[in-house]
Coordinates of C-alpha atoms in Angstrom, one line a residue:
Chain A
M1 CA 99.7 80.5 125.4
N2 CA 96.4 79.5 123.8
E3 CA 96.0 79.2 120.1
L4 CA 94.8 82.7 119.6
E5 CA 97.6 84.2 121.6
I6 CA 100.1 82.1 119.5
I7 CA 98.5 83.4 116.3
K8 CA 98.6 87.0 117.4
G9 CA 102.2 86.6 118.6
C10 CA 103.2 85.0 115.3
A11 CA 101.6 87.8 113.3
K12 CA 103.7 90.2 115.3
G13 CA 106.8 88.1 114.8
D14 CA 107.2 87.2 118.4
N15 CA 109.8 84.5 118.8
E16 CA 108.2 82.8 121.8
A17 CA 104.9 82.4 119.9
R18 CA 106.7 81.0 116.9
H19 CA 108.4 78.5 119.1
Q20 CA 105.1 77.5 120.7
L21 CA 103.6 77.1 117.2
Y22 CA 106.5 75.0 116.2
E23 CA 106.3 72.8 119.3
R24 CA 102.6 72.3 118.7
Y25 CA 102.6 71.4 115.0
A26 CA 106.1 70.3 114.0
G27 CA 105.3 66.6 114.5
L28 CA 102.0 66.7 112.7
L29 CA 103.5 68.6 109.8
M30 CA 106.5 66.3 109.7
T31 CA 104.0 63.5 109.1
V32 CA 102.5 65.3 106.2
C33 CA 105.9 66.0 104.6
V34 CA 107.0 62.4 105.0
R35 CA 103.8 61.2 103.5
Y36 CA 104.4 63.3 100.4
V37 CA 108.2 63.5 99.9
G38 CA 109.2 60.1 101.4
G39 CA 112.6 60.5 102.8
Q40 CA 113.3 61.9 106.3
E41 CA 116.0 64.3 105.0
E42 CA 113.7 65.6 102.2
A43 CA 110.8 65.9 104.6
R44 CA 113.0 67.9 107.0
D45 CA 113.8 70.4 104.2
V46 CA 110.2 70.8 103.3
L47 CA 109.1 71.1 106.9
H48 CA 111.7 73.8 107.4
D49 CA 110.3 75.7 104.4
T50 CA 106.8 75.2 105.6
F51 CA 107.5 76.9 108.9
L52 CA 109.5 79.7 107.2
Q53 CA 106.6 80.3 104.8
A54 CA 104.0 80.2 107.6
F55 CA 105.9 82.6 109.8
R56 CA 106.5 85.0 106.9
S57 CA 103.0 85.1 105.8
F58 CA 101.3 84.9 109.1
N59 CA 99.8 88.3 108.9
R60 CA 97.7 86.9 106.0
F61 CA 96.3 84.2 108.1
E62 CA 92.6 84.6 109.1
W63 CA 91.5 82.6 112.1
R64 CA 88.2 80.9 111.4
G65 CA 87.6 78.8 114.4
D66 CA 89.2 75.7 115.8
G67 CA 91.2 73.7 113.3
S68 CA 91.7 76.6 110.9
L69 CA 95.3 77.1 111.9
K70 CA 96.1 73.5 111.6
A71 CA 94.3 73.3 108.2
W72 CA 96.3 76.3 107.0
L73 CA 99.6 74.9 108.1
V74 CA 98.8 71.5 106.5
R75 CA 97.9 73.2 103.3
I76 CA 101.2 75.0 103.2
A77 CA 103.0 71.8 103.9
V78 CA 101.1 70.0 101.2
N79 CA 101.7 72.7 98.7
L80 CA 105.4 72.8 99.4
S81 CA 105.7 69.1 99.3
L82 CA 104.0 68.9 95.9
A83 CA 106.2 71.8 94.6
Y84 CA 109.2 69.9 95.9
L85 CA 108.2 66.8 94.1
R86 CA 107.3 68.5 90.9
K87 CA 110.7 70.1 90.8
R88 CA 112.4 66.8 91.2
I89 CA 110.4 64.2 89.4
P90 CA 108.8 64.4 86.0
F91 CA 105.2 63.5 86.6
A92 CA 105.0 60.5 84.3
G93 CA 103.3 58.2 86.6
V94 CA 106.1 55.8 86.5
G95 CA 105.9 53.4 89.3
A96 CA 106.3 49.8 90.3
D97 CA 105.2 47.1 88.0
V98 CA 101.5 46.5 88.7
E99 CA 101.7 42.9 87.5
G100 CA 100.8 40.5 90.2
L101 CA 99.3 43.1 92.4
P102 CA 96.1 42.1 94.1
E103 CA 92.8 43.6 92.9
P104 CA 91.8 46.3 95.4
V105 CA 89.3 44.9 97.8
D106 CA 87.4 47.0 100.2
D107 CA 88.6 45.2 103.3
D108 CA 90.0 47.3 106.1
E109 CA 90.8 44.5 108.6
N110 CA 94.5 44.4 107.8
L111 CA 94.7 48.2 108.2
K112 CA 93.4 48.0 111.8
G113 CA 96.1 45.7 112.9
I114 CA 99.1 47.5 111.5
P115 CA 101.2 50.0 113.5
K116 CA 100.8 53.6 112.3
E117 CA 104.5 54.2 111.7
V118 CA 104.6 51.2 109.5
L119 CA 101.6 52.4 107.5
L120 CA 103.3 55.8 107.1
K121 CA 106.5 54.1 106.0
F122 CA 104.6 52.2 103.3
V123 CA 103.1 55.4 102.0
S124 CA 106.5 57.1 101.9
E125 CA 107.9 54.2 100.0
L126 CA 105.4 54.5 97.2
P127 CA 106.7 55.8 93.9
P128 CA 106.5 59.6 93.9
G129 CA 103.7 59.8 91.3
Y130 CA 101.5 57.3 93.1
R131 CA 102.3 59.0 96.4
M132 CA 101.1 62.4 95.3
V133 CA 97.8 61.1 94.0
F134 CA 97.3 58.8 96.9
N135 CA 98.0 61.5 99.5
L136 CA 95.8 64.0 97.8
Y137 CA 93.0 61.5 97.4
V138 CA 93.1 59.9 100.9
F139 CA 94.4 62.6 103.2
E140 CA 93.5 65.8 101.5
E141 CA 90.2 64.3 100.3
R142 CA 90.5 65.6 96.8
S143 CA 88.5 64.2 93.9
H144 CA 90.2 62.8 90.9
R145 CA 89.1 65.8 89.0
D146 CA 90.8 68.2 91.4
I147 CA 93.9 66.1 91.4
A148 CA 94.0 66.0 87.7
E149 CA 93.7 69.7 87.5
L150 CA 96.3 70.3 90.2
L151 CA 98.9 68.0 88.8
G152 CA 98.3 68.6 85.1
I153 CA 97.3 65.0 84.4
T154 CA 94.0 63.5 83.2
E155 CA 91.3 62.4 85.5
H156 CA 91.8 58.8 84.3
T157 CA 95.5 58.9 85.1
S158 CA 94.7 60.1 88.6
S159 CA 92.3 57.3 89.3
S160 CA 94.4 54.6 87.8
Q161 CA 97.5 55.8 89.8
F162 CA 95.4 55.8 92.9
Y163 CA 94.3 52.2 92.3
R164 CA 97.8 51.1 91.6
A165 CA 99.1 52.8 94.7
R166 CA 96.3 51.2 96.7
S167 CA 97.1 47.8 95.3
L168 CA 100.7 48.2 96.1
L169 CA 99.9 49.2 99.6
M170 CA 97.5 46.4 100.1
K171 CA 100.2 44.0 98.9
K172 CA 102.7 45.4 101.3
I173 CA 100.3 45.5 104.2
G174 CA 99.3 41.9 103.4
E175 CA 102.9 40.8 103.4
Y176 CA 103.6 42.5 106.6
M177 CA 100.6 40.9 108.3
Q178 CA 101.8 37.6 107.0
R179 CA 105.2 38.1 108.5
K180 CA 103.6 39.1 111.7
K181 CA 101.3 36.2 111.9
P182 CA 103.9 33.4 112.5
M183 CA 105.5 35.6 115.1
N184 CA 102.2 36.1 116.8
Q185 CA 101.5 32.4 116.6
K186 CA 104.9 31.7 118.0
N187 CA 104.3 34.1 120.8
E188 CA 101.0 32.5 121.5
S189 CA 102.4 28.9 121.5
Y190 CA 105.3 30.2 123.8
K191 CA 102.7 31.7 126.1
K192 CA 100.9 28.4 126.1
L193 CA 104.0 26.5 126.9
K194 CA 104.8 28.8 129.7
S195 CA 101.4 28.4 131.2
Chain B
M1 CA 84.2 66.8 92.7
I2 CA 82.3 63.6 93.6
R3 CA 84.2 61.2 95.7
Q4 CA 83.1 57.7 96.3
E5 CA 85.1 56.8 99.2
D6 CA 85.2 53.2 100.4
K7 CA 85.8 51.8 103.9
W8 CA 89.5 51.1 103.2
T9 CA 90.3 54.7 102.2
K10 CA 88.5 56.0 105.3
T11 CA 90.2 53.6 107.7
F12 CA 93.6 54.4 106.1
R13 CA 93.1 58.1 106.7
D14 CA 91.7 57.6 110.2
R15 CA 94.7 55.4 111.2
L16 CA 97.2 58.1 110.4
E17 CA 95.0 61.0 111.7
G18 CA 96.9 62.9 114.3
W19 CA 100.1 60.8 114.0
E20 CA 103.1 62.9 114.8
E21 CA 106.5 61.9 113.4
P22 CA 109.6 62.6 115.5
V23 CA 110.7 66.2 114.8
P24 CA 114.1 66.5 113.2
Q25 CA 116.8 67.6 115.6
G26 CA 118.0 71.1 115.5
L27 CA 115.3 72.3 113.1
W28 CA 113.9 74.9 115.4
E29 CA 117.4 76.3 116.0
D30 CA 117.9 76.6 112.3
L31 CA 114.6 78.3 111.9
A32 CA 115.1 80.7 114.7
E33 CA 118.5 81.7 113.3
E34 CA 117.0 82.4 109.9
L35 CA 114.1 84.3 111.2
K36 CA 116.4 86.6 113.1
T37 CA 117.6 88.1 109.9
D38 CA 114.1 88.7 108.6
V39 CA 113.2 92.3 108.3
P40 CA 109.9 92.7 110.1
M41 CA 107.5 93.3 107.3
K42 CA 104.3 94.7 108.4
V43 CA 104.5 95.3 112.1
V44 CA 106.7 98.3 112.0
P45 CA 105.9 100.3 115.1
W46 CA 103.9 103.3 114.0
W47 CA 106.0 105.8 115.9
R48 CA 108.9 104.9 113.7
R49 CA 107.1 105.9 110.5
R50 CA 107.9 109.4 109.3
Q51 CA 104.4 110.3 108.5
A52 CA 103.4 109.3 112.0
V53 CA 105.7 111.8 113.4
V54 CA 104.2 114.5 111.2
A55 CA 100.7 113.3 112.2
V56 CA 101.5 113.4 115.9
A57 CA 102.9 116.9 115.5
A58 CA 99.7 118.0 113.8
L59 CA 97.7 116.5 116.6
L60 CA 99.8 118.2 119.2
L61 CA 99.3 121.5 117.4
A62 CA 95.6 121.0 117.2
V63 CA 95.2 120.0 120.8
T64 CA 97.4 122.7 122.2
S65 CA 95.6 125.3 120.1
L66 CA 92.3 124.1 121.5
L67 CA 93.6 124.2 125.0
W68 CA 95.0 127.6 124.5
W69 CA 91.7 128.9 123.4
R70 CA 89.8 127.3 126.2
V71 CA 92.0 129.3 128.6
D72 CA 91.5 132.4 126.5
V73 CA 87.8 132.3 126.8
T74 CA 87.8 132.9 130.5
P75 CA 86.2 136.2 131.5
G76 CA 89.4 137.7 132.8
T77 CA 91.1 137.8 129.4
E78 CA 88.2 139.2 127.5
A79 CA 89.5 142.7 127.0
N80 CA 92.7 141.5 125.5
P81 CA 91.5 139.7 122.5
S82 CA 89.4 142.6 121.3
G83 CA 92.6 144.7 121.5
M84 CA 94.4 142.1 119.6
V85 CA 91.7 142.0 117.0
V86 CA 92.1 145.7 116.3
A87 CA 95.8 145.2 115.9
E88 CA 95.3 142.3 113.6
Q89 CA 92.7 144.0 111.6
T90 CA 94.9 146.9 110.8
P91 CA 96.5 145.6 107.7
A92 CA 93.2 144.7 106.3
P93 CA 92.6 147.8 104.3
E94 CA 95.9 147.4 102.6
V95 CA 94.7 144.2 100.9
S96 CA 91.3 145.4 100.4
G97 CA 91.4 145.6 96.7
S98 CA 89.4 142.4 97.1
P99 CA 86.4 141.2 95.2
A100 CA 84.3 142.3 98.1
A101 CA 85.4 146.0 98.0
P102 CA 83.9 147.1 94.7
A103 CA 80.5 145.8 95.7
P104 CA 78.1 148.3 97.2
A105 CA 78.9 148.8 100.8
E106 CA 76.6 146.3 102.2
V107 CA 76.9 145.4 105.8
P108 CA 77.4 141.7 105.3
L109 CA 80.3 142.2 103.0
K110 CA 82.1 144.1 105.7
L111 CA 81.9 141.2 108.0
P112 CA 85.4 140.3 109.1
A113 CA 86.7 136.9 108.7
R114 CA 86.5 136.3 112.4
E115 CA 82.8 136.1 112.0
W116 CA 83.1 133.1 109.8
L117 CA 82.7 130.6 112.4
A118 CA 81.1 132.6 115.1
T119 CA 77.5 133.0 115.9
T120 CA 75.9 136.4 116.0
V121 CA 76.0 136.4 119.7
R122 CA 79.4 137.5 120.8
P123 CA 79.1 138.5 124.4
R124 CA 82.7 139.5 124.9
A125 CA 82.5 142.1 122.2
I126 CA 79.6 143.8 123.7
P127 CA 81.2 145.7 126.6
A128 CA 84.3 146.6 124.8
E129 CA 82.9 148.4 121.7
P130 CA 79.5 149.9 122.0
V131 CA 80.8 153.4 121.7
A132 CA 82.7 152.6 118.6
V133 CA 79.5 151.6 116.9
K134 CA 78.0 155.1 117.0
E135 CA 81.2 156.9 116.6
E136 CA 82.6 155.3 113.6
A137 CA 79.7 154.0 111.7
P138 CA 80.0 156.9 109.2
D139 CA 83.5 155.9 108.4
K140 CA 82.3 152.9 106.7
S141 CA 80.9 154.8 103.8
V142 CA 84.2 156.4 103.4
E143 CA 86.0 153.2 103.4
A144 CA 84.1 151.3 100.8
P145 CA 84.6 153.5 97.7
E146 CA 88.1 154.2 98.8
T147 CA 89.5 150.8 98.9
P148 CA 91.2 150.7 95.5
E149 CA 93.3 153.6 96.5
A150 CA 93.8 152.6 100.0
R151 CA 96.9 150.7 99.2
K152 CA 98.6 153.6 97.6
E153 CA 97.7 156.0 100.2
A154 CA 98.5 153.7 103.0
D155 CA 101.8 155.3 103.8
T156 CA 101.1 158.9 102.9
P157 CA 98.6 160.7 105.1
A158 CA 98.8 159.3 108.5
P159 CA 95.4 160.4 109.7
V160 CA 93.6 158.7 106.8
V161 CA 95.4 155.5 107.7
V162 CA 94.3 155.8 111.2
R163 CA 90.8 156.2 110.1
E164 CA 90.9 153.3 107.9
R165 CA 92.2 151.3 110.7
R166 CA 89.6 152.4 113.0
S167 CA 86.8 151.8 110.5
Q168 CA 87.5 148.1 110.4
P169 CA 86.6 147.1 113.9
S170 CA 83.7 149.5 113.8
G171 CA 82.3 147.8 110.8
R172 CA 82.6 144.5 112.4
T173 CA 81.0 145.7 115.6
A174 CA 78.2 147.2 113.8
T175 CA 77.3 144.1 112.0
T176 CA 77.7 141.9 115.1
S177 CA 75.4 144.1 117.1
V178 CA 72.9 144.2 114.3
R179 CA 72.9 140.4 114.1
R180 CA 72.7 139.7 117.7
G181 CA 69.9 137.4 118.5
K182 CA 69.3 136.3 115.0
A183 CA 69.9 132.9 113.5
S184 CA 73.3 131.2 113.3
R185 CA 75.5 131.4 110.3
W186 CA 76.0 128.3 108.3
S187 CA 78.0 127.1 105.4
V188 CA 78.0 124.4 102.8
G189 CA 81.2 123.0 101.4
L190 CA 82.6 120.8 98.7
M191 CA 85.6 118.9 99.7
A192 CA 88.1 116.5 98.4
G193 CA 90.7 114.8 100.5
N194 CA 93.1 112.1 100.7
T195 CA 95.9 110.6 102.7
P196 CA 98.8 112.1 100.8
L197 CA 100.7 108.9 100.6
N198 CA 100.4 105.4 99.3
Y199 CA 101.8 102.4 100.8
T200 CA 103.9 99.7 99.3
D201 CA 105.3 96.6 100.8
G202 CA 107.1 93.5 99.6
Y203 CA 107.8 90.3 101.2
S204 CA 108.7 86.7 100.3
G205 CA 105.9 84.2 99.8
Y206 CA 102.3 84.6 98.8
G207 CA 99.6 86.9 100.0
R208 CA 96.0 87.9 99.3
L209 CA 94.2 91.1 99.7
S210 CA 90.8 89.6 100.6
P211 CA 89.9 86.4 102.3
G212 CA 90.3 83.7 99.8
G213 CA 93.9 83.0 100.1
M214 CA 95.4 79.7 101.0
E215 CA 92.8 79.1 103.7
R216 CA 90.0 79.6 101.3
G217 CA 87.9 76.5 100.8
G218 CA 88.2 73.3 102.6
S219 CA 90.1 70.5 101.2
N220 CA 87.0 69.3 99.4
S221 CA 85.6 72.6 98.2
R222 CA 86.6 74.4 95.1
S223 CA 85.3 77.6 93.9
G224 CA 86.1 80.2 91.4
N225 CA 89.6 79.9 90.2
Q226 CA 91.0 78.0 93.1
G227 CA 92.4 75.7 90.6
A228 CA 94.4 78.4 88.9
Y229 CA 95.4 79.8 92.2
E230 CA 96.7 76.5 93.4
Q231 CA 98.4 75.8 90.1
I232 CA 100.5 78.8 90.7
L233 CA 101.3 77.8 94.2
F234 CA 102.3 74.4 93.0
N235 CA 104.5 75.8 90.4
N236 CA 106.2 78.2 92.6
L237 CA 105.8 77.7 96.3
Y238 CA 108.9 75.9 96.9
Q239 CA 111.0 78.3 95.0
S240 CA 112.7 81.0 96.9
N241 CA 112.2 83.7 94.4
V242 CA 108.4 84.0 95.1
T243 CA 107.6 87.4 96.3
S244 CA 104.5 89.5 97.0
D245 CA 104.2 93.2 96.3
V246 CA 101.4 95.1 97.8
E247 CA 100.4 98.6 96.9
H248 CA 97.7 100.4 98.7
R249 CA 97.0 103.4 96.6
T250 CA 96.3 106.9 97.9
P251 CA 92.7 106.9 99.1
V252 CA 90.6 109.5 97.4
S253 CA 87.6 111.2 99.1
F254 CA 85.2 113.8 98.1
G255 CA 81.9 115.0 99.5
L256 CA 79.6 117.7 100.7
S257 CA 79.6 119.3 104.0
V258 CA 77.3 121.5 106.0
R259 CA 78.6 123.6 108.9
F260 CA 76.6 125.4 111.6
S261 CA 77.8 127.8 114.1
V262 CA 76.7 126.7 117.5
A263 CA 78.4 129.2 119.8
P264 CA 80.8 132.0 119.3
K265 CA 83.8 130.5 117.4
W266 CA 82.4 127.1 117.7
S267 CA 80.8 125.2 114.9
V268 CA 79.7 121.7 114.1
E269 CA 80.2 120.1 110.7
S270 CA 78.6 117.1 109.1
G271 CA 77.8 115.9 105.6
V272 CA 78.4 113.0 103.4
F273 CA 81.5 111.8 101.6
Y274 CA 82.7 109.1 99.3
T275 CA 86.0 107.3 99.6
L276 CA 87.7 104.9 97.3
L277 CA 90.3 102.5 98.7
S278 CA 92.1 100.7 96.0
S279 CA 94.9 98.2 96.4
E280 CA 97.0 95.9 94.2
L281 CA 98.8 92.8 95.1
R282 CA 101.1 90.7 92.9
S283 CA 102.3 87.4 94.2
G284 CA 104.5 84.9 92.4
N285 CA 107.7 85.0 90.3
A286 CA 108.3 86.0 86.7
D287 CA 106.4 83.2 85.1
Y288 CA 103.7 82.1 87.6
W289 CA 101.9 84.9 89.3
Y290 CA 98.6 86.3 90.2
K291 CA 97.5 89.9 90.6
D292 CA 94.7 91.0 92.9
E293 CA 93.0 94.4 92.3
Q294 CA 90.8 95.3 95.1
R295 CA 88.4 98.3 95.1
L296 CA 86.3 99.3 98.0
H297 CA 83.8 102.1 97.8
Y298 CA 82.8 103.7 101.0
V299 CA 80.1 106.3 101.9
G300 CA 80.5 108.0 105.2
V301 CA 79.0 110.6 107.4
P302 CA 81.4 112.8 109.4
L303 CA 80.7 114.8 112.6
K304 CA 83.2 117.4 113.5
V305 CA 83.5 120.2 116.0
S306 CA 85.6 123.2 115.0
R307 CA 87.0 126.0 116.9
E308 CA 88.2 129.2 115.3
L309 CA 91.7 130.0 116.4
W310 CA 92.7 133.1 114.5
S311 CA 91.4 135.2 111.6
N312 CA 91.7 138.3 109.7
R313 CA 89.9 139.6 106.7
R314 CA 91.5 137.1 104.4
F315 CA 92.4 134.1 106.5
L316 CA 90.9 132.0 109.1
V317 CA 92.7 129.4 111.1
Y318 CA 90.8 126.8 113.0
A319 CA 91.1 123.4 114.6
S320 CA 88.7 120.6 114.5
V321 CA 88.2 117.2 116.1
G322 CA 85.6 114.6 115.3
G323 CA 84.9 111.3 113.7
A324 CA 83.2 109.6 111.0
V325 CA 81.4 106.4 110.3
E326 CA 81.7 104.8 106.9
K327 CA 80.0 101.9 105.2
C328 CA 81.4 100.0 102.3
V329 CA 78.7 100.2 99.7
D330 CA 80.4 98.3 96.9
G331 CA 83.6 96.3 96.6
S332 CA 85.3 94.0 94.1
L333 CA 88.3 91.9 93.8
S334 CA 89.6 91.2 90.3
T335 CA 92.3 88.7 89.9
L336 CA 94.4 87.8 87.0
Y337 CA 96.2 84.5 87.1
S338 CA 99.1 83.9 84.9
A339 CA 100.5 80.3 84.7
G340 CA 103.4 80.8 82.3
A341 CA 102.9 79.2 79.0
Q342 CA 99.5 77.8 80.1
G343 CA 98.1 81.3 79.6
T344 CA 96.1 83.5 81.9
E345 CA 92.7 83.4 83.6
S346 CA 90.9 86.2 85.2
E347 CA 88.3 86.2 87.9
R348 CA 86.1 88.9 89.5
R349 CA 84.4 88.6 92.8
D350 CA 82.2 91.0 94.7
L351 CA 83.3 91.8 98.1
D352 CA 81.0 92.5 101.0
V353 CA 82.2 94.3 104.0
D354 CA 79.4 94.4 106.5
R355 CA 81.3 96.0 109.3
L356 CA 81.2 99.8 109.7
Q357 CA 84.4 101.7 109.6
F358 CA 84.8 104.2 112.3
S359 CA 87.4 106.9 112.5
L360 CA 88.6 109.7 114.6
T361 CA 90.1 112.8 113.2
A362 CA 91.9 115.9 114.4
A363 CA 92.9 118.6 112.0
A364 CA 94.1 122.2 111.8
G365 CA 92.6 124.1 109.0
A366 CA 93.3 127.3 107.1
Q367 CA 90.7 129.0 105.0
F368 CA 91.5 131.7 102.5
K369 CA 88.5 133.9 101.9
L370 CA 88.0 134.7 98.2
N371 CA 85.2 136.9 99.3
D372 CA 82.9 137.0 102.3
Y373 CA 80.8 134.2 101.0
L374 CA 83.3 131.9 99.3
G375 CA 86.4 130.5 100.9
F376 CA 89.0 128.0 99.9
Y377 CA 90.3 125.8 102.7
L378 CA 93.1 123.4 103.3
E379 CA 92.9 121.1 106.3
P380 CA 95.8 118.9 107.2
G381 CA 95.2 116.6 110.0
L382 CA 95.3 113.1 111.2
A383 CA 92.9 110.3 111.2
Y384 CA 92.8 107.1 113.2
Y385 CA 91.0 104.1 111.8
P386 CA 90.4 101.4 114.4
D387 CA 90.3 97.9 113.0
D388 CA 86.9 97.3 111.6
G389 CA 87.2 93.6 112.2
S390 CA 86.8 92.8 108.5
E391 CA 89.2 90.6 106.6
M392 CA 90.1 93.1 103.9
Q393 CA 93.7 94.3 103.6
T394 CA 93.5 98.1 103.1
I395 CA 95.7 101.1 103.7
R396 CA 93.7 101.6 106.9
K397 CA 94.8 98.3 108.2
E398 CA 98.4 99.0 107.4
H399 CA 98.3 102.5 108.8
P400 CA 95.5 102.9 111.3
L401 CA 96.9 106.3 112.2
N402 CA 97.5 108.4 109.3
F403 CA 98.2 111.9 108.1
N404 CA 95.6 113.2 105.8
I405 CA 94.8 116.4 104.0
Q406 CA 91.5 117.8 102.9
L407 CA 90.8 120.7 100.7
G408 CA 87.7 122.4 99.3
F409 CA 85.5 125.3 99.0
R410 CA 83.0 126.6 101.5
L411 CA 80.0 128.8 100.8
T412 CA 79.0 130.7 103.9
F413 CA 75.6 132.1 104.5
G414 CA 74.4 134.3 107.2
K415 CA 71.2 135.8 108.0

C-alpha cells in the first residue's frame, strides 16, 4: 500500500490500512509523545489517543502532497500531548533551580557526539513547563509569541523558560560527554596497549 | 512570529529528526479492539440509506417508463395509442368547468394536454384521424358554451355524452393538423427545488467544514484565528467528551427554465438556477468549542431531455434525464470560537471553489394544467453529484446520490 492508498483506506475505516498507517508512523509519533509528556507509560496513553483521534477524524484529512500526512499526525500528537500536560500540571513554569547552570553558548559540538536516545531522554526529563516550551520552540518551530498565546503565558516567560531548558540540557549533555570522555580515553589507551 | 534560531537549536532538531522510539507492546491490538466498536460515521454505504432506496425506485420508474415509450413508438403500435387517447380523453368534458372553458372557443384553448410537450408534427395521428377532422369539427362549437352544464348532463342523455366525447379528439386533431409544419411549442418556467432532507452527523473529535482545520498552516505559519482554534484544541483535545456535530441544511434552489419541443413528445429544457448550500458544524465540548457556518452560492445551467409519458386535459406525466453544471459564485465560512471564560472570537473567511460541480439527474414529473397556458408541476427525481474535487464538506459530498424534488410553474406558448 502506498500512502495514498493508506489514506483512502483509513478514510473508509479499512482495518488493514489503519494497521499500515500505525506500522508506518507509530515509532515517530511515540518519539513526539515522549518528547512532550516524558514517561513511557504516559506517552503510550497519548499515542493511543493520537491514533484513535486520527482514525476517527480521517475523513477530514486533506492530502496536500508528501509530508502532509506526517505533519497532520504529528500535529494531533502534539496537541494531545499538550492537552495531557495541561490537565496534569499547572503551568507555573516551575522547574529546576537555574543557579549554577551554564550560560547558553551557541556551540553544537557536544550535540553531534551524543546518541539520539540519550538526547531524547534528556528532553523527556526536563520539568514539564520547560519541556512544553522547548519542544514547541525547537521541534514545532514556533515563535515565542505563538507559544505564549498557545500556553496562555507571556512571551517573556516563554523565552526565559526556553533558555532555562536549554541551559539545563547543555549542562546534562556536558556532564554526559564528560563521563564518556574518560571511557573513550580508557578505550583508546586499551587499544594502544593491545596494539 | 520572528524566530532567531541559532546553530545549537537547529542541530538539536536535526539530531532527533526521524528518530523512532520503540513502539509499546500491544498498543495496536488495543486500538484495533476499540475501533471495532466504532460506528462507521460517514462511510455508510449509500444503498443502506432510506432515501437512496426511494431514489433508486424513482430512477427505475423513470428508466422503465422511457423504455416502455421507446417500444411504443414503433410503427406497429401506432394505431393503439390513438385509440387509447380517445378513451383517456373521455372524462375530459366532465371536468371541463375549467378556466379554459368560458373563454371564447379558440382553437389553441382546445389543445389537449398531450400537446404540451409535443411538436406540431405528429405523424402517427395523421393516418388515424383525418376523417374525424371534417366530420366533427362543428361539434366544437357546441361543446364550448356547453361546458358548464356538461357535468350535470353527463349521465342523462347518452347521445349528448357520446358527442361530447367524440368532440374531444376531433378538436385535438383539428388543431394538430392546422399546426402541422409550423414552429415548435415552447415554454418558460419558474422553478424552486430542493433535496427534501437535511443531513446531520455526529462523531467524536474535531472537524472542519472547509480546509483550514488541523492541517491548516505549517508549524510556522499562523493566520486568522488559528490561535483561537488551537486554544480550543489544547483545552479540549485530550478530553473524551469532545464531539462534532455537522448539519448540512436542505439545499434550496430556484431558477428560470426554457423548454422547447424538439420532436413529438420530446422536449429539451435548459435555463439557469441558483442553489444555496449551507452547513453548520460545531466542535468541542460545553465550554470550549467553535462553530463553522458555511454558505456556498452556486449558479448553474441545466440541460434536460423530457419525454411525455401520459396526459389528459388536466394532467401530464413525463420523465426526464439530464445534467447540470454549476459554479460556486460566492462562499463564506464564518466561525465563532468560544474559549470558556476567555470569551469568544469570530472570524469570517471567503471561500473560493474553482471546480465546477457537475450533476446527473433523472426525474419523473407531473404537471397539472391550470389552463392551456399555465401549468403547475412537481418533479421528484434523483440527482447524482460526482465529487467536484474541492475540499468543501457539503451535503453533496455526504450524499452524492440524492433524492430531490422540484416544483414550479410553466407558461407554455405555441404558435
